[in-house]
Coordinates of C-alpha atoms in Angstrom, one line a residue:
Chain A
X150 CA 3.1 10.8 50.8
X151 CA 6.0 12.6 49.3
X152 CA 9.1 10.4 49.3
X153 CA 12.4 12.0 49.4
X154 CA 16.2 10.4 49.5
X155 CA 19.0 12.4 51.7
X156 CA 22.4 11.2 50.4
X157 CA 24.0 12.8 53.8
X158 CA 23.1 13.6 57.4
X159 CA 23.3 17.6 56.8
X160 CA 20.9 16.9 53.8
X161 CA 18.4 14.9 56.2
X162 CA 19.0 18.0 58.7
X163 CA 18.0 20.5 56.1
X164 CA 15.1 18.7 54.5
X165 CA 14.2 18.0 58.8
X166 CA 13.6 21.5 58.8
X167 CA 12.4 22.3 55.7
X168 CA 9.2 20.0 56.6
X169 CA 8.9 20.3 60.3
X170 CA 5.6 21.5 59.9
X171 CA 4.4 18.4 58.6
X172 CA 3.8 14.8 59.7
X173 CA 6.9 13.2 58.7
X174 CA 8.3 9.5 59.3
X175 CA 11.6 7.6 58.2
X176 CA 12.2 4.3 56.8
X177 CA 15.6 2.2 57.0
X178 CA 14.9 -1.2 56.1
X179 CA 11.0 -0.7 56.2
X180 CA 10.5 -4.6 57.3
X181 CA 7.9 -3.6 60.1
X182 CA 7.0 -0.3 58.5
X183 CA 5.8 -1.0 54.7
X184 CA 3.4 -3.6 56.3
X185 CA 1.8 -1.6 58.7
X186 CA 1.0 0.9 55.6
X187 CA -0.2 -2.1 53.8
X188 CA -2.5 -2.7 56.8
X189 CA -4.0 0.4 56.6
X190 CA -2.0 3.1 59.4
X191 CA -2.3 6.3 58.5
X192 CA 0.8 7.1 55.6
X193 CA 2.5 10.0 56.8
X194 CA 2.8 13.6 54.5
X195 CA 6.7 13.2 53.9
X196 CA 8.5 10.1 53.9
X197 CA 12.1 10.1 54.2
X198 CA 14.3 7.4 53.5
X199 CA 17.6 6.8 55.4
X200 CA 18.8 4.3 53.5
X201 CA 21.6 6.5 51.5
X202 CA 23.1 8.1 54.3
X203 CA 26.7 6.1 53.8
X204 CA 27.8 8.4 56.9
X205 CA 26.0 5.7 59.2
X206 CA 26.1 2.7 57.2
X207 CA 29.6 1.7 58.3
X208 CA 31.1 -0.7 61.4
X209 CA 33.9 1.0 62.5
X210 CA 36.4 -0.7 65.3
X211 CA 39.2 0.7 67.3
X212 CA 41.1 -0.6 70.2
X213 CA 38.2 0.1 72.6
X214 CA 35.5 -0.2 71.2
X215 CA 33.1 -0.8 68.0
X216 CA 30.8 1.4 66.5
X217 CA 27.7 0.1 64.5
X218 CA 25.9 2.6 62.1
X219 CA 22.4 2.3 62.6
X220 CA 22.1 1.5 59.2
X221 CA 23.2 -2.1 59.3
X222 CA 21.7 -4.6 58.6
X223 CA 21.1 -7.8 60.5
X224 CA 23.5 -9.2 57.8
X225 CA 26.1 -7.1 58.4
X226 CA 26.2 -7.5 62.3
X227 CA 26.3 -11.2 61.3
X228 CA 29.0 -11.5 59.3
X229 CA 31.0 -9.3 60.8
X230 CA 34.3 -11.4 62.2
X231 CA 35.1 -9.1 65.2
X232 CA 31.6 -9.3 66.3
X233 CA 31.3 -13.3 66.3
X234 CA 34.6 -13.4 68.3
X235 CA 34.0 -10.5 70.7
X236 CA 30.6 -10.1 70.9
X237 CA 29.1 -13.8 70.4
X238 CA 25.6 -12.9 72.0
X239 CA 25.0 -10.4 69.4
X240 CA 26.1 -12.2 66.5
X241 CA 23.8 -15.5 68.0
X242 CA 21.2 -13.0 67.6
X243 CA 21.4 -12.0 64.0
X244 CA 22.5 -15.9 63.2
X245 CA 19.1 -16.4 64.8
X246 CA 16.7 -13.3 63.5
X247 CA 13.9 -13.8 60.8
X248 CA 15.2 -15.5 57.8
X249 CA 17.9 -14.3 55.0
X250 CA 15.1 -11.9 53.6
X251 CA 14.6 -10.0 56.3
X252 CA 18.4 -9.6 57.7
X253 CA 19.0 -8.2 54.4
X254 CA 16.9 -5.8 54.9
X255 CA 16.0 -4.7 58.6
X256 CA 18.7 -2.6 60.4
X257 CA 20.1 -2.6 64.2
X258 CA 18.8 1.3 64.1
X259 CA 15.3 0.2 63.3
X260 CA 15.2 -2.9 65.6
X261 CA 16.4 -0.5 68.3
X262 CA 13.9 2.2 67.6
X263 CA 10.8 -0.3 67.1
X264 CA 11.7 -1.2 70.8
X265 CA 9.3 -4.1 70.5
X266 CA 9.7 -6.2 73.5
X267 CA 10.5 -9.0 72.0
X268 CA 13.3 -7.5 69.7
X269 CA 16.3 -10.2 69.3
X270 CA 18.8 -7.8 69.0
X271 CA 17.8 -6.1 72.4
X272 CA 18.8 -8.3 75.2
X273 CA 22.2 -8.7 74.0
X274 CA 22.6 -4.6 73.4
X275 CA 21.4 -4.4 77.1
X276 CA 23.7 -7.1 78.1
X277 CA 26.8 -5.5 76.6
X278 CA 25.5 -2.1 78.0
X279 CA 25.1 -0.5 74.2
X280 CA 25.6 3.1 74.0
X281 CA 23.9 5.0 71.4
X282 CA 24.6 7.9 69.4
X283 CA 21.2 10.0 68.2
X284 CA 22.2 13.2 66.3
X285 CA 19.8 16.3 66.1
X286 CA 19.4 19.9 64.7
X287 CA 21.1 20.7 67.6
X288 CA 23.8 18.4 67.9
X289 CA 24.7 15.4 69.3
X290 CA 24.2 12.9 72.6
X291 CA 24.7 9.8 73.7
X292 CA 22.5 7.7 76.0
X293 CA 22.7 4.5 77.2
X294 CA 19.9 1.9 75.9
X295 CA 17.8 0.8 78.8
X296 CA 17.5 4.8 79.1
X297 CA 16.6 5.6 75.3
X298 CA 13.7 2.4 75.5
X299 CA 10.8 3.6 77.3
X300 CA 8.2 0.7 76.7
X301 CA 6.7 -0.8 73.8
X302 CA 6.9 0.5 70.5
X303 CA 8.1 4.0 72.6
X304 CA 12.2 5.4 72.7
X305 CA 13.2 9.0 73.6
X306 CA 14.1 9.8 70.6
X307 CA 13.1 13.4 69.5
X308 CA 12.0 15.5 66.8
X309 CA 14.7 15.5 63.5
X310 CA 16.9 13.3 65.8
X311 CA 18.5 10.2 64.3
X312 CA 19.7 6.8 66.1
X313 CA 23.1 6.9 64.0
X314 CA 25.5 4.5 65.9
X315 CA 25.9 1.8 68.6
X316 CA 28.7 1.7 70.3
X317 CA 29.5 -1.3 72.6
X318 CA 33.2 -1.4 74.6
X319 CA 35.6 -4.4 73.6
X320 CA 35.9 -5.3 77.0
X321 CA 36.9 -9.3 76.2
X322 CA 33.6 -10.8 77.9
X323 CA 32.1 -14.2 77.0
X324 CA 28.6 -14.4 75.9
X325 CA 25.8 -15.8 74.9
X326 CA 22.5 -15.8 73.6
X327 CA 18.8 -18.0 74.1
X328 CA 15.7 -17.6 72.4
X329 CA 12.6 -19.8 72.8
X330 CA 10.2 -19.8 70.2
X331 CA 8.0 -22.0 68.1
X332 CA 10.7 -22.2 65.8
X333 CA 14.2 -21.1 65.9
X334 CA 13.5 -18.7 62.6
X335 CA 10.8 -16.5 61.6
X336 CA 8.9 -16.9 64.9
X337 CA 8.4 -14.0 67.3
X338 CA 10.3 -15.0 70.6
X339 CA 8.4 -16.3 73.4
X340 CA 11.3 -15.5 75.4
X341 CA 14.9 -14.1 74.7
X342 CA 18.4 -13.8 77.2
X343 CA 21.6 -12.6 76.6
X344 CA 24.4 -13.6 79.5
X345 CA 27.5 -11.9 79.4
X346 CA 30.1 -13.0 81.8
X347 CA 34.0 -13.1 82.7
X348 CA 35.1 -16.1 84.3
X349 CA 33.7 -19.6 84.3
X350 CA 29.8 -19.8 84.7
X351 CA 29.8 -21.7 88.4
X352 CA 32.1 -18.3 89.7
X353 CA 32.0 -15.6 87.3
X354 CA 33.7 -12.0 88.0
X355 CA 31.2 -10.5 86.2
X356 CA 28.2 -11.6 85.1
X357 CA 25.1 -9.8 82.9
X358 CA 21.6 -11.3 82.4
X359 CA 19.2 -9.6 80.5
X360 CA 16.1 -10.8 79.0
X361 CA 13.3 -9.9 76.7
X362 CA 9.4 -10.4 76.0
X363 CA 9.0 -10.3 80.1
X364 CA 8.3 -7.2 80.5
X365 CA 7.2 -4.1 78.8
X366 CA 11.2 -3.3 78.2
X367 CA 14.2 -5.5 78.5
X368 CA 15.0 -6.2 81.8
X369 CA 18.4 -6.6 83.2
X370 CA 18.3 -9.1 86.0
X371 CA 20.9 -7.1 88.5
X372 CA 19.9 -8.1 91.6
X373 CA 20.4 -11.6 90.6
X374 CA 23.2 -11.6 89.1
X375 CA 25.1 -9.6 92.2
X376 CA 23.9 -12.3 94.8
X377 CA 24.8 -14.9 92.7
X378 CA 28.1 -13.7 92.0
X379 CA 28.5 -13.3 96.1
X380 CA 27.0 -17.1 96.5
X381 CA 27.0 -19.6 93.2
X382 CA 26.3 -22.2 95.6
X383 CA 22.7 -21.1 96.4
X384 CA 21.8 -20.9 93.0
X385 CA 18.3 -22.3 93.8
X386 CA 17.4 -19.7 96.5
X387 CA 18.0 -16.8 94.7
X388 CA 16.0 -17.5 91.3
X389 CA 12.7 -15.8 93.5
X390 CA 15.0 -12.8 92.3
X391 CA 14.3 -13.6 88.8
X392 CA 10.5 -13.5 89.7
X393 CA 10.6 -10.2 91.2
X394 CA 12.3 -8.8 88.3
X395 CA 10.2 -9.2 85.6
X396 CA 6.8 -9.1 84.8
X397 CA 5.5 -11.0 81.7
X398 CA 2.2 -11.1 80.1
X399 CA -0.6 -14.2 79.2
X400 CA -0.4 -13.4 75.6
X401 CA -0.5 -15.4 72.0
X402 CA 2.9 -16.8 72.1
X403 CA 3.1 -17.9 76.0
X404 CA 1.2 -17.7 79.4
X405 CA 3.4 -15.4 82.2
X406 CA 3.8 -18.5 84.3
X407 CA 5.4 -19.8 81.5
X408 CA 7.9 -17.3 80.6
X409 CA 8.4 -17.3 84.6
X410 CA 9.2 -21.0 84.5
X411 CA 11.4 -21.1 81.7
X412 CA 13.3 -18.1 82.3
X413 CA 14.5 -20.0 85.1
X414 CA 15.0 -22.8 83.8
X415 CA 17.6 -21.0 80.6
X416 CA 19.3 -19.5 83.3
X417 CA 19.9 -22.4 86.0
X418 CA 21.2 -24.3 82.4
X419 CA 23.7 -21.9 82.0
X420 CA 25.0 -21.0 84.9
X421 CA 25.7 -25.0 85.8
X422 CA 27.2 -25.6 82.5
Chain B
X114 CA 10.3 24.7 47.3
X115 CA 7.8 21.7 49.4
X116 CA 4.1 21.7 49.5
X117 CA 1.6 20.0 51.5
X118 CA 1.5 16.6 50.1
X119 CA -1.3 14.3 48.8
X120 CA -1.3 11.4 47.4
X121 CA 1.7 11.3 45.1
X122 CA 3.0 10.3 41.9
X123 CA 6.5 9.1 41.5
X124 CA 9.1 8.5 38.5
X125 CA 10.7 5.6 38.9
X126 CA 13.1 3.9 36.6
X127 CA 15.0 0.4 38.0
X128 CA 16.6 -2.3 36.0
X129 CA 14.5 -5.7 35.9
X130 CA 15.9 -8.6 34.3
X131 CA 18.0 -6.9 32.6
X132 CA 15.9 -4.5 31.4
X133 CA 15.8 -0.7 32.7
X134 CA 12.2 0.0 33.1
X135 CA 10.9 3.6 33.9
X136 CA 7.1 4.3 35.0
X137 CA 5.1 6.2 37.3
X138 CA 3.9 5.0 40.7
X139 CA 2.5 6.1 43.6
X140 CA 4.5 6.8 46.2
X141 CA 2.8 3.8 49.1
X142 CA 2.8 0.9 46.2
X143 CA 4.9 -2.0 47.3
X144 CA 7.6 -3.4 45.3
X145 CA 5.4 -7.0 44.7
X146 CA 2.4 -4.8 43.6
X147 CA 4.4 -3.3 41.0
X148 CA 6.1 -5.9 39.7
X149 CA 2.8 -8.3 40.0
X150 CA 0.3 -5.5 38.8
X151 CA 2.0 -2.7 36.8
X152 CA 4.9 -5.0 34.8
X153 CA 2.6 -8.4 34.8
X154 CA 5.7 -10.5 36.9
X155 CA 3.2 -12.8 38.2
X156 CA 5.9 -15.5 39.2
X157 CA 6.3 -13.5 42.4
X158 CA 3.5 -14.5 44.6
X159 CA 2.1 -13.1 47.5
X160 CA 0.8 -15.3 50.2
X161 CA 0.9 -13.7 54.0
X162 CA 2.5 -10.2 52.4
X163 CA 4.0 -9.5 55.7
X164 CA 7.5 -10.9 55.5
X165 CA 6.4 -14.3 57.0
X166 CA 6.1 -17.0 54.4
X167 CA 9.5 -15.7 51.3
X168 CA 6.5 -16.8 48.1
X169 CA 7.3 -12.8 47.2
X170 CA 11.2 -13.3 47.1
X171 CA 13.2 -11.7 44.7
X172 CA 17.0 -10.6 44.1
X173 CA 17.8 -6.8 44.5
X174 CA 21.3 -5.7 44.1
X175 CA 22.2 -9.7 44.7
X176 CA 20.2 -10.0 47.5
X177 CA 17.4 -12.0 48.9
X178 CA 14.7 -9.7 49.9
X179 CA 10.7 -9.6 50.6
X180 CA 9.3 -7.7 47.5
X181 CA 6.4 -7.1 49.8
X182 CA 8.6 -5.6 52.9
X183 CA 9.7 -2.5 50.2
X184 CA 7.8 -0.3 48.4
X185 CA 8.6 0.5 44.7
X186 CA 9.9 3.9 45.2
X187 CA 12.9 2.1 47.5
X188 CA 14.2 0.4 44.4
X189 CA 14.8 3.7 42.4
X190 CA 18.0 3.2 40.6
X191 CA 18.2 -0.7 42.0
X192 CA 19.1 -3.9 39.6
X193 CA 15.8 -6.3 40.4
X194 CA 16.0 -10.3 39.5
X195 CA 12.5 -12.4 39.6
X196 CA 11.9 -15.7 38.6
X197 CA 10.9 -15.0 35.3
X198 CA 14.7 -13.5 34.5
X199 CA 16.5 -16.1 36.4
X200 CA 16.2 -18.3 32.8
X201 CA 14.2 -19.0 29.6
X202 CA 11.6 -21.7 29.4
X203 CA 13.5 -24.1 27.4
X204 CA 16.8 -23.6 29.3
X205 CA 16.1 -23.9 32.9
X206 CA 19.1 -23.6 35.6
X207 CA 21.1 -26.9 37.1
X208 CA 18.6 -26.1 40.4
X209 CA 15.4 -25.6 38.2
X210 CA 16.2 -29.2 36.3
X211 CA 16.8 -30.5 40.2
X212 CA 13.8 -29.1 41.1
X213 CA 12.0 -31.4 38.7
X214 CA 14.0 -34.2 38.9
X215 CA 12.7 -34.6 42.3
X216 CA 9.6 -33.6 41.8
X217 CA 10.4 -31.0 44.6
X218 CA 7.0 -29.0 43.1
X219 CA 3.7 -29.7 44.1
X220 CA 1.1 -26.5 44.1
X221 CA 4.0 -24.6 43.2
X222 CA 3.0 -21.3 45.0
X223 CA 6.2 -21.0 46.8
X224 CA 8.6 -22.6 44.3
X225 CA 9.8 -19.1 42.6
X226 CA 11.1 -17.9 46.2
X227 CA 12.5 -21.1 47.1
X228 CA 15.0 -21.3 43.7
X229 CA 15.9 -18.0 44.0
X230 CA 16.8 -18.7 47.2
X231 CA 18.6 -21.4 46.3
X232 CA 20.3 -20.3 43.4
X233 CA 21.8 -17.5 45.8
X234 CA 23.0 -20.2 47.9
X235 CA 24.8 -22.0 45.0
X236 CA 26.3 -18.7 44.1
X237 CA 27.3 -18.4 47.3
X238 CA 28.2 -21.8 48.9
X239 CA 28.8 -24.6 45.6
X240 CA 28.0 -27.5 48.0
X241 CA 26.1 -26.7 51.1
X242 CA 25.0 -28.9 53.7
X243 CA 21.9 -30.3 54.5
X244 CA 22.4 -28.1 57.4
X245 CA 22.9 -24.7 55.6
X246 CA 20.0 -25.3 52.9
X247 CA 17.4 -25.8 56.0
X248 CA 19.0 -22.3 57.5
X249 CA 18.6 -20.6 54.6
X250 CA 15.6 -21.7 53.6
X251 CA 14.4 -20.8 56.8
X252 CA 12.3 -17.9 55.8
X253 CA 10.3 -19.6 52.9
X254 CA 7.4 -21.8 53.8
X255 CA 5.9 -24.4 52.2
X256 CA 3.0 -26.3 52.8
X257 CA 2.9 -29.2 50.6
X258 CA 5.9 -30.8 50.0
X259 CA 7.4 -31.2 53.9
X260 CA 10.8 -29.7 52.6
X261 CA 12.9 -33.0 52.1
X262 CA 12.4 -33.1 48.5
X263 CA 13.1 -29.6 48.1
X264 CA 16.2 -29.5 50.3
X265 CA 17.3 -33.1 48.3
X266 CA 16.6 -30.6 45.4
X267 CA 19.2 -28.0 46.0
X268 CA 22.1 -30.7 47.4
X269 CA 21.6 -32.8 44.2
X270 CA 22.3 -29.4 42.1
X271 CA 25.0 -28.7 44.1
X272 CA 26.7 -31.4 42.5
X273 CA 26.5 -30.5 39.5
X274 CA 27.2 -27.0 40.0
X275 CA 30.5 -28.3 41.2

């Protein structure tokens, strides 16, 4: 396994090339990687890490929006001021991911492209309908994230293309964000929502539920959320909506009925509160 | 010009405790192996070596990080802290003396991650809360002392890091 360093994205774009032939992978903030080498996956021929790329390290803001490089780290979206105050779900997620270790080290670009299920920065990316940057050979796109995830462990990204920034609109919204776990650090999530809403809870004008671990992908609970916003009053009849959304597994962590149950139970919580 | 790779050798030359050490490694060793196996830093332990438990923490570049989440080649050109640089024997830090005074160290295996830890904390936040030790301590287990006399540890030296 050769390991090679790109100090810039046209540097990354040539050495790409240069190796195309070969079974390549990249490494940000290697937290999930270096232990599945240690567990014995197959180490790749070239091993390129994307750690010095400063191009997509940064968190730039402007008066619509913020853009997060893929590069930062759980840290960084932490402390970042503009985030806790705009963008609360998110930053509940870092406050809440892994322990001090690990958020100096794992990166929003690799929890993205892991797209585990269970991934705590997800629901509230999906929540705050996160649009992401990849760059390629032949240029650049943007997609929106519940397009880019495609089930577990699988995105769309494509050969030589990067995840290099997350941009999410500073549209003023209140938000939060739940997890259930055996612990609230360290622990794999059982469960995990992000709400985002405008307006108080009982009548919001908008309102965004998504949630994570109950299905293969995060699921954004749409339907839901549109007959509540037309009827907060039969907040009890319309949770069968929640049902029909998602579909969660017996596994380890949780039973399905489980997951079923307390879904329902987070989000009657919030939305009388 | 690249060729088809095979298992391969590495130069790497970082700074640990102070000390700018240069040696070759293969490319897949983790960080904890070499500082364990290849430079004899056995104060970093390794328990679940999957980024669970914090008994491989050391400092990189002033950070707490999992020496068994990184391999060896990430910390080319990197300034690395373990326990064994934090102090000499015979003149242990405020937290290591605390440590002791509270008898905060039973089997001991996790104790290097939990002061370095700590000691970041201190740097960080002089007199933290009971509050803000249990979050940061959050990704370092321990199974023998139940905590309390570890966090009473770290608020005592606060203290006198005041």
């Amino acid at each position: 396994m050769k390991y090679y360093c790109p100090k810039t994205l046209a540097e990354y774009f040539d050495l790409s090339k240069s190796i195309a032939a070969f079974d390549v992978s990249v490494i940000a903030g290697g937290t999930d990687l270096v232990p599945r080498y240690e567990r014995g996956d197959h180490l790749p021929d070239y091993l390129i890490d994307l750690k010095h790329l400063s191009e997509i390290n940064s968190i730039e803001v402007d008066d619509d929006s913020i853009k997060i490089g893929s590069l930062s780290t759980i840290q960084n979206i932490q402390d970042h001021s503009l985030i806790q105050e705009e963008f609360g779900a998110l930053h509940s997620a870092a406050y809440d991911f892994a322990g001090a270790q690990i958020r100096h080290r794992g990166t929003i670009g690799g929890n993205i492209c892991n797209a585990s299920p269970a991934g705590d920065l997800l629901p509230p990316l999906y929540a705050f309908e996160a649009m992401l940057t990849l760059q390629g050979p032949a240029g650049e796109r943007q997609i929106p994230i519940g397009e880019f995830i495609l089930g577990p462990g699988a995105t769309d990204l494509r050969v030589s293309e990067l995840l290099t920034g997350v941009t999410l609109v500073r549209k003023g919204y209140q938000s939060l964000f739940q997890k259930v776990g055996l612990r609230q650090s360290m622990a794999i999530s059982v469960l995990n929502l992000a709400c985002v809403f405008e307006g108080k809870h009982q009548a919001p004008t908008h309102l965004r539920i998504t949630a994570g671990a109950v299905a293969p992908t995060v699921v954004s609970l749409d339907a839901f959320c549109e007959a509540y916003k037309a009827a907060p009053g039969k907040l009890s009849e319309l949770l069968g909506l929640i049902d029909e959304a998602i579909s969660p597994i017996d596994d380890i962590r949780a039973t399905a009925n489980y997951r079923h149950t307390v879904l329902k139970n987070l989000i009657k919580e919030i939305l009388k509160n | 010009m690249l060729h088809h790779p095979s298992p391969t050798p590495f130069q790497l030359a970082v700074t640990v405790n102070g000390k700018l050490v240069e040696r070759e490694v293969v490319t897949h060793l983790r960080l904890m192996d070499f500082l364990r196996d290849d430079l004899g830093l056995t104060g970093t332990k390794e328990v679940c070596g999957e980024g669970e438990c914090g008994a491989c923490t050391i400092i990189m570049d002033g950070q707490t990080v999992n020496s068994c989440l990184i391999l060896a080649v990430e910390a080319q050109g990197r300034e690395i802290l373990t326990i064994e640089g934090l102090a000499d024997m015979d003149a242990l830090t405020q937290l290591q003396k605390a440590f002791e005074d509270h008898h905060a160290v039973q089997c001991g295996y996790c104790i290097p991650g939990m002061v370095l830890i700590g000691e970041k904390l201190l740097e960080r936040t002089p007199q933290p809360t009971r509050a803000e030790i249990k979050y940061e301590l959050s990704g370092n287990i321990c199974r023998c002392t139940g905590y309390h006399k570890i966090v009473d540890a770290i608020e005592n030296a606060t203290d006198k890091h005041a």
